[in-house]
mmCIF file of C-alpha atoms in Angstrom:
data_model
loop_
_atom_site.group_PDB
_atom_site.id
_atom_site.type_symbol
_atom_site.label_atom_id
_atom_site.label_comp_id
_atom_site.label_asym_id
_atom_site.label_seq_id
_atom_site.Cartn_x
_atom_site.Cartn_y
_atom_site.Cartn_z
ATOM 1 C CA UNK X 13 156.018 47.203 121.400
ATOM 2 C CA UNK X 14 157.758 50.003 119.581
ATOM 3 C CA UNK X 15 154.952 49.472 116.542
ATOM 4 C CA UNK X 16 152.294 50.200 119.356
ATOM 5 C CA UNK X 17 154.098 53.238 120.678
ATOM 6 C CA UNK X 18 153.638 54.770 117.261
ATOM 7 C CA UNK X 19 150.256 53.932 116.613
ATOM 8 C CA UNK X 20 149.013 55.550 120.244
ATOM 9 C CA UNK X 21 151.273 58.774 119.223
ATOM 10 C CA UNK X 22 149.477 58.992 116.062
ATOM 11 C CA UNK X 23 146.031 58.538 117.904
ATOM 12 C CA UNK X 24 147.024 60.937 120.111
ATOM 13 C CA UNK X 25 148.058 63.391 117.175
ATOM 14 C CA UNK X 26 144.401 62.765 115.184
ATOM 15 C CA UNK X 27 142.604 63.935 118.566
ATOM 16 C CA UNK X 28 144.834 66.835 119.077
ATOM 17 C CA UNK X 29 144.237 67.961 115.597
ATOM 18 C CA UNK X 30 140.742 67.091 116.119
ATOM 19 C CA UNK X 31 140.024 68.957 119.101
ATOM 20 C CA UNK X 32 141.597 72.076 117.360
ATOM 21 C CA UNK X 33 139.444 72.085 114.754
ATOM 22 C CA UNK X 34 136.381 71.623 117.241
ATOM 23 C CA UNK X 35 137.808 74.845 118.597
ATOM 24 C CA UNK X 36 138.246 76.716 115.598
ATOM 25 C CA UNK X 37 135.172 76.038 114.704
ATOM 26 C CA UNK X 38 133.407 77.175 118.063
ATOM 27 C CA UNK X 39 135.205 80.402 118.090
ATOM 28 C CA UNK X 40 133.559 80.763 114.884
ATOM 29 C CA UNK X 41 129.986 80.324 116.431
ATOM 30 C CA UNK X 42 129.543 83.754 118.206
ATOM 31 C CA UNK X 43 126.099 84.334 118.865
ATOM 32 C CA UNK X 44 124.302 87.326 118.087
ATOM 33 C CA UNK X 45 121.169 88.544 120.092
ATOM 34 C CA UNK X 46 118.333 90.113 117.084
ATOM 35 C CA UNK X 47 115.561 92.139 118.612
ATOM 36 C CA UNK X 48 112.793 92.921 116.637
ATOM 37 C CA UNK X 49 110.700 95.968 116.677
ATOM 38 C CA UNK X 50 107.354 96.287 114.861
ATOM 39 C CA UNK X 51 105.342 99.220 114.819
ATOM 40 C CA UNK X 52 107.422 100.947 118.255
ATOM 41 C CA UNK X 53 106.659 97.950 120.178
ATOM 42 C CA UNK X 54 108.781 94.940 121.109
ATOM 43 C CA UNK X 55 108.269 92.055 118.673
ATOM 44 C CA UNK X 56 110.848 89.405 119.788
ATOM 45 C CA UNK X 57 114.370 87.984 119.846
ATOM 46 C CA UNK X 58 116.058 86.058 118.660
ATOM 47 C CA UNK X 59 119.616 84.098 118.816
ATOM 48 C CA UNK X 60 121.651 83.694 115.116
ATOM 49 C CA UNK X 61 125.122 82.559 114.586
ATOM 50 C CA UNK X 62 127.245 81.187 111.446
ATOM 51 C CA UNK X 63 125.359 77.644 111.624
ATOM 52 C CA UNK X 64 121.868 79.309 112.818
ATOM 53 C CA UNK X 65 119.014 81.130 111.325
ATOM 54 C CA UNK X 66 116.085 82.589 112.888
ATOM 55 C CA UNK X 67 112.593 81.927 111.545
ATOM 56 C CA UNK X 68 110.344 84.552 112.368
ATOM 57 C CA UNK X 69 106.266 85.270 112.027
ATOM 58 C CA UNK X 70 105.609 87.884 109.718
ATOM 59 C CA UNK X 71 104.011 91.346 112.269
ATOM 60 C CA UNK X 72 100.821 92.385 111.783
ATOM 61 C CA UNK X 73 100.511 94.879 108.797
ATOM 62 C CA UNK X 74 98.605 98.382 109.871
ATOM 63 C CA UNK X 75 95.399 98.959 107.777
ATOM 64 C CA UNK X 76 96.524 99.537 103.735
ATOM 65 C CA UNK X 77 99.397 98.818 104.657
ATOM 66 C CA UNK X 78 101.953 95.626 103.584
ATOM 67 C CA UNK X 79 105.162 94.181 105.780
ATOM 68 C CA UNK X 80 108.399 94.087 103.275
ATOM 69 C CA UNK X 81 110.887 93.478 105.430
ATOM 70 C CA UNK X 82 113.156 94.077 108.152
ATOM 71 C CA UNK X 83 115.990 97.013 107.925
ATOM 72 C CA UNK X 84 118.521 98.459 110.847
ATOM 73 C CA UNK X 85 117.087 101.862 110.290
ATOM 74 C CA UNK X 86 114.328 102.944 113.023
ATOM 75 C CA UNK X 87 112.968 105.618 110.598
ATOM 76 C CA UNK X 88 111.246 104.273 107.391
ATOM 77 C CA UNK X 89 113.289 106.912 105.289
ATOM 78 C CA UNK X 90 117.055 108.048 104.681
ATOM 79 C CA UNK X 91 117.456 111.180 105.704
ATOM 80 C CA UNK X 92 117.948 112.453 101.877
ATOM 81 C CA UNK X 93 114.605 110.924 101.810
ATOM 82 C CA UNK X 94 115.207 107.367 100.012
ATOM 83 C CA UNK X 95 114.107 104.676 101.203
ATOM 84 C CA UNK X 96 116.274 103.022 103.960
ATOM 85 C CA UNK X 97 117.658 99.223 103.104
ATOM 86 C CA UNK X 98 115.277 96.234 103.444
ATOM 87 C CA UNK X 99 115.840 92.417 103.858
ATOM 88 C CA UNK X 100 115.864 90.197 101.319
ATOM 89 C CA UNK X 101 113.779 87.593 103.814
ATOM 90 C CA UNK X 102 110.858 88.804 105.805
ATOM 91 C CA UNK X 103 110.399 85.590 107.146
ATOM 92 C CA UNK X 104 114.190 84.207 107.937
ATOM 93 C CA UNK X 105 117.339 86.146 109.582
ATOM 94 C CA UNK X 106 120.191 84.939 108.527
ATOM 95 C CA UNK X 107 123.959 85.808 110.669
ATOM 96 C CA UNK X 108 124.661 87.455 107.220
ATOM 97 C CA UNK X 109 122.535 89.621 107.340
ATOM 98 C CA UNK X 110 123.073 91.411 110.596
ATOM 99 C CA UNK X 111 126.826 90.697 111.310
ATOM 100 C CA UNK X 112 127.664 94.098 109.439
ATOM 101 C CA UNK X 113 125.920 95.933 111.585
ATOM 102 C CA UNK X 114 126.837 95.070 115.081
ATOM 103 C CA UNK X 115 127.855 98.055 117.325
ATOM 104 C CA UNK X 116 131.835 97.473 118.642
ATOM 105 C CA UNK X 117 131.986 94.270 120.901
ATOM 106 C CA UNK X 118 128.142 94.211 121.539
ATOM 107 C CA UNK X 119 126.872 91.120 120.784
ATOM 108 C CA UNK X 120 123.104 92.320 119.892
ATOM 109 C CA UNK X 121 121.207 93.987 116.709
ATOM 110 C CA UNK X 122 117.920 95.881 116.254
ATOM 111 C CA UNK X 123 115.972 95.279 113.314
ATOM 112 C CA UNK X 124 112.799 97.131 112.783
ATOM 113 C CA UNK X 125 109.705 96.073 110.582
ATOM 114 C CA UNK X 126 108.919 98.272 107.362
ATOM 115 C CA UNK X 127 105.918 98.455 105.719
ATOM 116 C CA UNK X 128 104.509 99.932 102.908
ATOM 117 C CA UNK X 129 101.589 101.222 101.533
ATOM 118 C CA UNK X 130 99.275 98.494 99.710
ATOM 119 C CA UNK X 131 99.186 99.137 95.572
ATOM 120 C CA UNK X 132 95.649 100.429 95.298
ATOM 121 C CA UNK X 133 93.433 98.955 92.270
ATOM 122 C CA UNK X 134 90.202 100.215 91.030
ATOM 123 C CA UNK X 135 88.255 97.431 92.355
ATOM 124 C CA UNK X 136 89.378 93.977 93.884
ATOM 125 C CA UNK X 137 86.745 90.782 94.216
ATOM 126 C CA UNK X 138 87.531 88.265 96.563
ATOM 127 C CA UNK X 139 85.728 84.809 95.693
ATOM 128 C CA UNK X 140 85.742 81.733 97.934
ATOM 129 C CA UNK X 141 87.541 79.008 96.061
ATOM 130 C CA UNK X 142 86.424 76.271 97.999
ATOM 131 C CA UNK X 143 83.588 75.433 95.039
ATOM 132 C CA UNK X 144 82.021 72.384 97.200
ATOM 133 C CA UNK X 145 80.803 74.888 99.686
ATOM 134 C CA UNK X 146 80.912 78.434 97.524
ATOM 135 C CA UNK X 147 79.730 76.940 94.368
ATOM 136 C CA UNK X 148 81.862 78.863 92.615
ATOM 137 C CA UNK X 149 84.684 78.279 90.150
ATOM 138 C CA UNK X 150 87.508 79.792 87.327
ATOM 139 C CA UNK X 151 84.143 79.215 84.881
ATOM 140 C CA UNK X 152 81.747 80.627 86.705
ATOM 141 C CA UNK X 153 84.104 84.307 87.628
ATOM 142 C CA UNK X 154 85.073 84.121 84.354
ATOM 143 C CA UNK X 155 81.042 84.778 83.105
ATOM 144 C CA UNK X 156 80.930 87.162 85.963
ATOM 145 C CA UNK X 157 83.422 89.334 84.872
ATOM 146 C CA UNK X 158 81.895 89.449 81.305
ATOM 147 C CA UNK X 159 78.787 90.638 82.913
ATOM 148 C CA UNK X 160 80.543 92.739 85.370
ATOM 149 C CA UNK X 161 82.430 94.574 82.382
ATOM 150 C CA UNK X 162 79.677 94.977 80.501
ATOM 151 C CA UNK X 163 77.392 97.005 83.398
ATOM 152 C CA UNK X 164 80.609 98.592 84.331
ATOM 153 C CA UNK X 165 80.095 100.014 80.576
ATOM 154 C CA UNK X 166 76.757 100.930 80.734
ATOM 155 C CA UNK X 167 77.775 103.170 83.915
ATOM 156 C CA UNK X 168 80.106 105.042 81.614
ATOM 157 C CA UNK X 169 83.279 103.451 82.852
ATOM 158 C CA UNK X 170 85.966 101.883 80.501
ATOM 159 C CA UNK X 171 86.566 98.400 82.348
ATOM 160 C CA UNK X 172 89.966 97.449 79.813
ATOM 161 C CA UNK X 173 91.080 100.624 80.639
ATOM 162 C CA UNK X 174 90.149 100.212 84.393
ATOM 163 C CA UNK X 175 92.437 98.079 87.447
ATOM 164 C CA UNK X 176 90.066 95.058 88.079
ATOM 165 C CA UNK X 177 91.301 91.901 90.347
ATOM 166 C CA UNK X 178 88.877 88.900 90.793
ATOM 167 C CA UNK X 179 91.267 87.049 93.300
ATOM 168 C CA UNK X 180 90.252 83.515 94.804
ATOM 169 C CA UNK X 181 90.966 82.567 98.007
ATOM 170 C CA UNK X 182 91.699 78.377 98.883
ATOM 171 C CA UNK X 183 91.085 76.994 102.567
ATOM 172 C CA UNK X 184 89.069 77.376 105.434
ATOM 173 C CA UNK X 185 87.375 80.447 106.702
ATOM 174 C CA UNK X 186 89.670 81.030 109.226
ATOM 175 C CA UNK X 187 92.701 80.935 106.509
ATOM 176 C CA UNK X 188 91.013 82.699 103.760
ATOM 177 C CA UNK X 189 89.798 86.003 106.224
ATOM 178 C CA UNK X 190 93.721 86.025 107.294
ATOM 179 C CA UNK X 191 94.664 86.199 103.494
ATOM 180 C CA UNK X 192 92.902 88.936 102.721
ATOM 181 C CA UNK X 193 93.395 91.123 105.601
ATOM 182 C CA UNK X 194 96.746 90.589 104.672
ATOM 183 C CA UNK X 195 96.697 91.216 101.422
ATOM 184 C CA UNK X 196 94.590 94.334 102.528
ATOM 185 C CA UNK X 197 93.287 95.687 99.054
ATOM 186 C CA UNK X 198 90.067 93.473 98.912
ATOM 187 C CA UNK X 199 86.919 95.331 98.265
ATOM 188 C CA UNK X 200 84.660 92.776 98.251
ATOM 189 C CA UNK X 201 83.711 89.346 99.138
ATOM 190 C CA UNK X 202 81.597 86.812 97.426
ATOM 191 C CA UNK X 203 81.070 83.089 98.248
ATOM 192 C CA UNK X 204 81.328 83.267 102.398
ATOM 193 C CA UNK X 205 78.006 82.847 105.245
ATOM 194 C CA UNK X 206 76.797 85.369 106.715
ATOM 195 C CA UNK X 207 78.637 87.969 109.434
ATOM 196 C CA UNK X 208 77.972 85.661 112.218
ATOM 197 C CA UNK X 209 80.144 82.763 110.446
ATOM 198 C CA UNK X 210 82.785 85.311 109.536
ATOM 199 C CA UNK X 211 83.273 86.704 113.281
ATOM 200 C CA UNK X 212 83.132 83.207 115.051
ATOM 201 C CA UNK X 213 85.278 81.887 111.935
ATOM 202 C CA UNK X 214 87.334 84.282 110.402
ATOM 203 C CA UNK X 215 87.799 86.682 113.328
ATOM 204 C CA UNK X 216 85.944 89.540 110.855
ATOM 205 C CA UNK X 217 84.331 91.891 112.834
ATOM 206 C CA UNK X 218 81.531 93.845 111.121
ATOM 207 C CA UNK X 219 81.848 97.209 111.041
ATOM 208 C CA UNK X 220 85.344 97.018 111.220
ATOM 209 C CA UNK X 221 86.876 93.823 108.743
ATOM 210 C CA UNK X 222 83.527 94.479 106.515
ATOM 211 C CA UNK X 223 80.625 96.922 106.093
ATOM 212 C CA UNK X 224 77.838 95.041 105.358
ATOM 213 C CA UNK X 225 76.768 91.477 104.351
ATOM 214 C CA UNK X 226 74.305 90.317 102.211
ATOM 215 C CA UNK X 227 73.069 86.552 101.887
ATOM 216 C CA UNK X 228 71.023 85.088 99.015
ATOM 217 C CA UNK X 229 73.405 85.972 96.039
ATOM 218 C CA UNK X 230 73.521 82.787 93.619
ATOM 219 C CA UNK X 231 76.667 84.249 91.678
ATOM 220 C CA UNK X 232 77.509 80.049 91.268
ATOM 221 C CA UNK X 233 75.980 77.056 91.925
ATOM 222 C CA UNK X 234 74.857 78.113 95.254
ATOM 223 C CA UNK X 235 73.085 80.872 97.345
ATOM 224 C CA UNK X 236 75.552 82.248 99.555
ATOM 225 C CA UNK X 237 76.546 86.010 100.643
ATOM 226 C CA UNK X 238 78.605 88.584 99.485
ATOM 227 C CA UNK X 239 80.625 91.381 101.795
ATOM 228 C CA UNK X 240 81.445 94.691 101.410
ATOM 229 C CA UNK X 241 84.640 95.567 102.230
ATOM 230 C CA UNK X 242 85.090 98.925 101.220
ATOM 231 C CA UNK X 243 83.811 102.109 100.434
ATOM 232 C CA UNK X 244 84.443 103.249 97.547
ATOM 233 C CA UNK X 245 81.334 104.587 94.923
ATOM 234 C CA UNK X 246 82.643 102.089 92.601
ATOM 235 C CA UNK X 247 82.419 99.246 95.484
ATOM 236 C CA UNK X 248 79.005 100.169 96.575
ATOM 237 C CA UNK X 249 77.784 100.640 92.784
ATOM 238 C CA UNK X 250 78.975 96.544 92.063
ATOM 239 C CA UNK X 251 77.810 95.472 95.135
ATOM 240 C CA UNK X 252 73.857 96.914 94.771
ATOM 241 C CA UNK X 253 74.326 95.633 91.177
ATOM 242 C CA UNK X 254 75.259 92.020 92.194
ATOM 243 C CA UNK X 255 72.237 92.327 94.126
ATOM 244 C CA UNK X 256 69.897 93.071 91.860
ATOM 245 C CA UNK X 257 71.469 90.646 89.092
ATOM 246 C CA UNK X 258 72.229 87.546 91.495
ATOM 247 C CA UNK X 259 69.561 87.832 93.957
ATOM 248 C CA UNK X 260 67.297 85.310 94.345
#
């Protein structure tokens, strides 16, 4: 009997120090209440503790412009004119993060979304990776650039000297017209259907996403259409030169 009467004290012991823990360990968990502001408009909250992240969409970029993170400061710039502290993440808040700068006993943050100004190039060329449907491929950009170079020469321009991107783009239409508006520095688009494909598809709006479109261009294997993005002299010079070179 007396062997019994030990083994329920230590039971009872084990769940004592047990619940303690449990306690300690929930005292631990304060949540903290992260509002997000993009742009001067509300973009969301969301709940973080020690054993919780947040995972948060990435806000809309402004034209030429690129998201880099999230920072505690409203205005973009310290006032000695530096720029103010950014996240590490720009998708995931971590209780790390913001736990520094909670206000007394309040129990909520505001973060606000920073962006910055997309690196400008001389001249970027988006190409639609998806060769089954573009017809193009590494190969066949790689001979286009050669050719491109060498008119870009005979224009009096120094092309090794110059900031040229030929940048594919994988996926559907849909997922390919998001990547580049978020990338934001395309000037032109080669491989896609025509503007009615790239509305319904790739929510482009003409006039507004792209300038013009122009269908019958075998660059590849295939007659499809390029875009015009921006525009620049340089843009429109390539573009009426792809026309003339690649038109069929």
């Amino acid at each position: 009997m007396k062997k019994y009467f030990i083994l329920r004290l230590l039971a009872m012991a084990v769940c004592v120090t047990v619940l303690a823990g449990c306690s300690a360990v929930k005292g631990l968990e304060k949540d903290l209440q992260v509002v997000l502001e993009s742009n001067g408009e509300y973009y969301g909250c969301y709940t973080v503790n020690i054993f919780n992240n947040a995972v948060v969409p990435e806000p809309e970029s402004p034209g030429g412009k690129m998201f880099i993170g999230w920072t505690t400061q409203e205005s973009a710039e310290e006032p000695g004119g530096s720029a103010v502290p950014v996240s590490e993440n720009r998708e995931l808040i971590r209780y790390d993060d913001v736990k520094e700068h909670v206000d007394g006993e309040r129990l909520s943050v505001t973060l606000y979304a920073v962006f910055e100004d997309v690196p400008k190039r001389d001249l970027v060329i988006a190409w639609y990776a998806k060769t089954d449907t573009s017809g193009l491929g590494q190969d066949v950009m790689d001979l286009f650039q050669t050719r491109l170079y060498e008119y870009l020469a005979s224009q009096n321009y120094k092309p090794d000297e110059m900031d040229i991107l030929l940048r594919g783009y994988e996926g559907s239409v849909g997922d390919t017209c998001a990547a580049i508006k978020k990338d934001a520095d395309v000037d032109m688009m080669i491989g896609w259907s025509n503007s009615e494909n790239l509305a319904e598809k790739g929510s482009f709006a003409e006039g507004t996403d792209f300038l013009e479109n122009t269908g019958d261009v075998m660059v590849g294997s295939k007659a499809r259409y390029i875009a015009r993005i921006s525009d620049t002299e340089l843009c429109q010079s390539v573009y009426a030169w792809i026309q003339s070179e690649y038109g069929t």
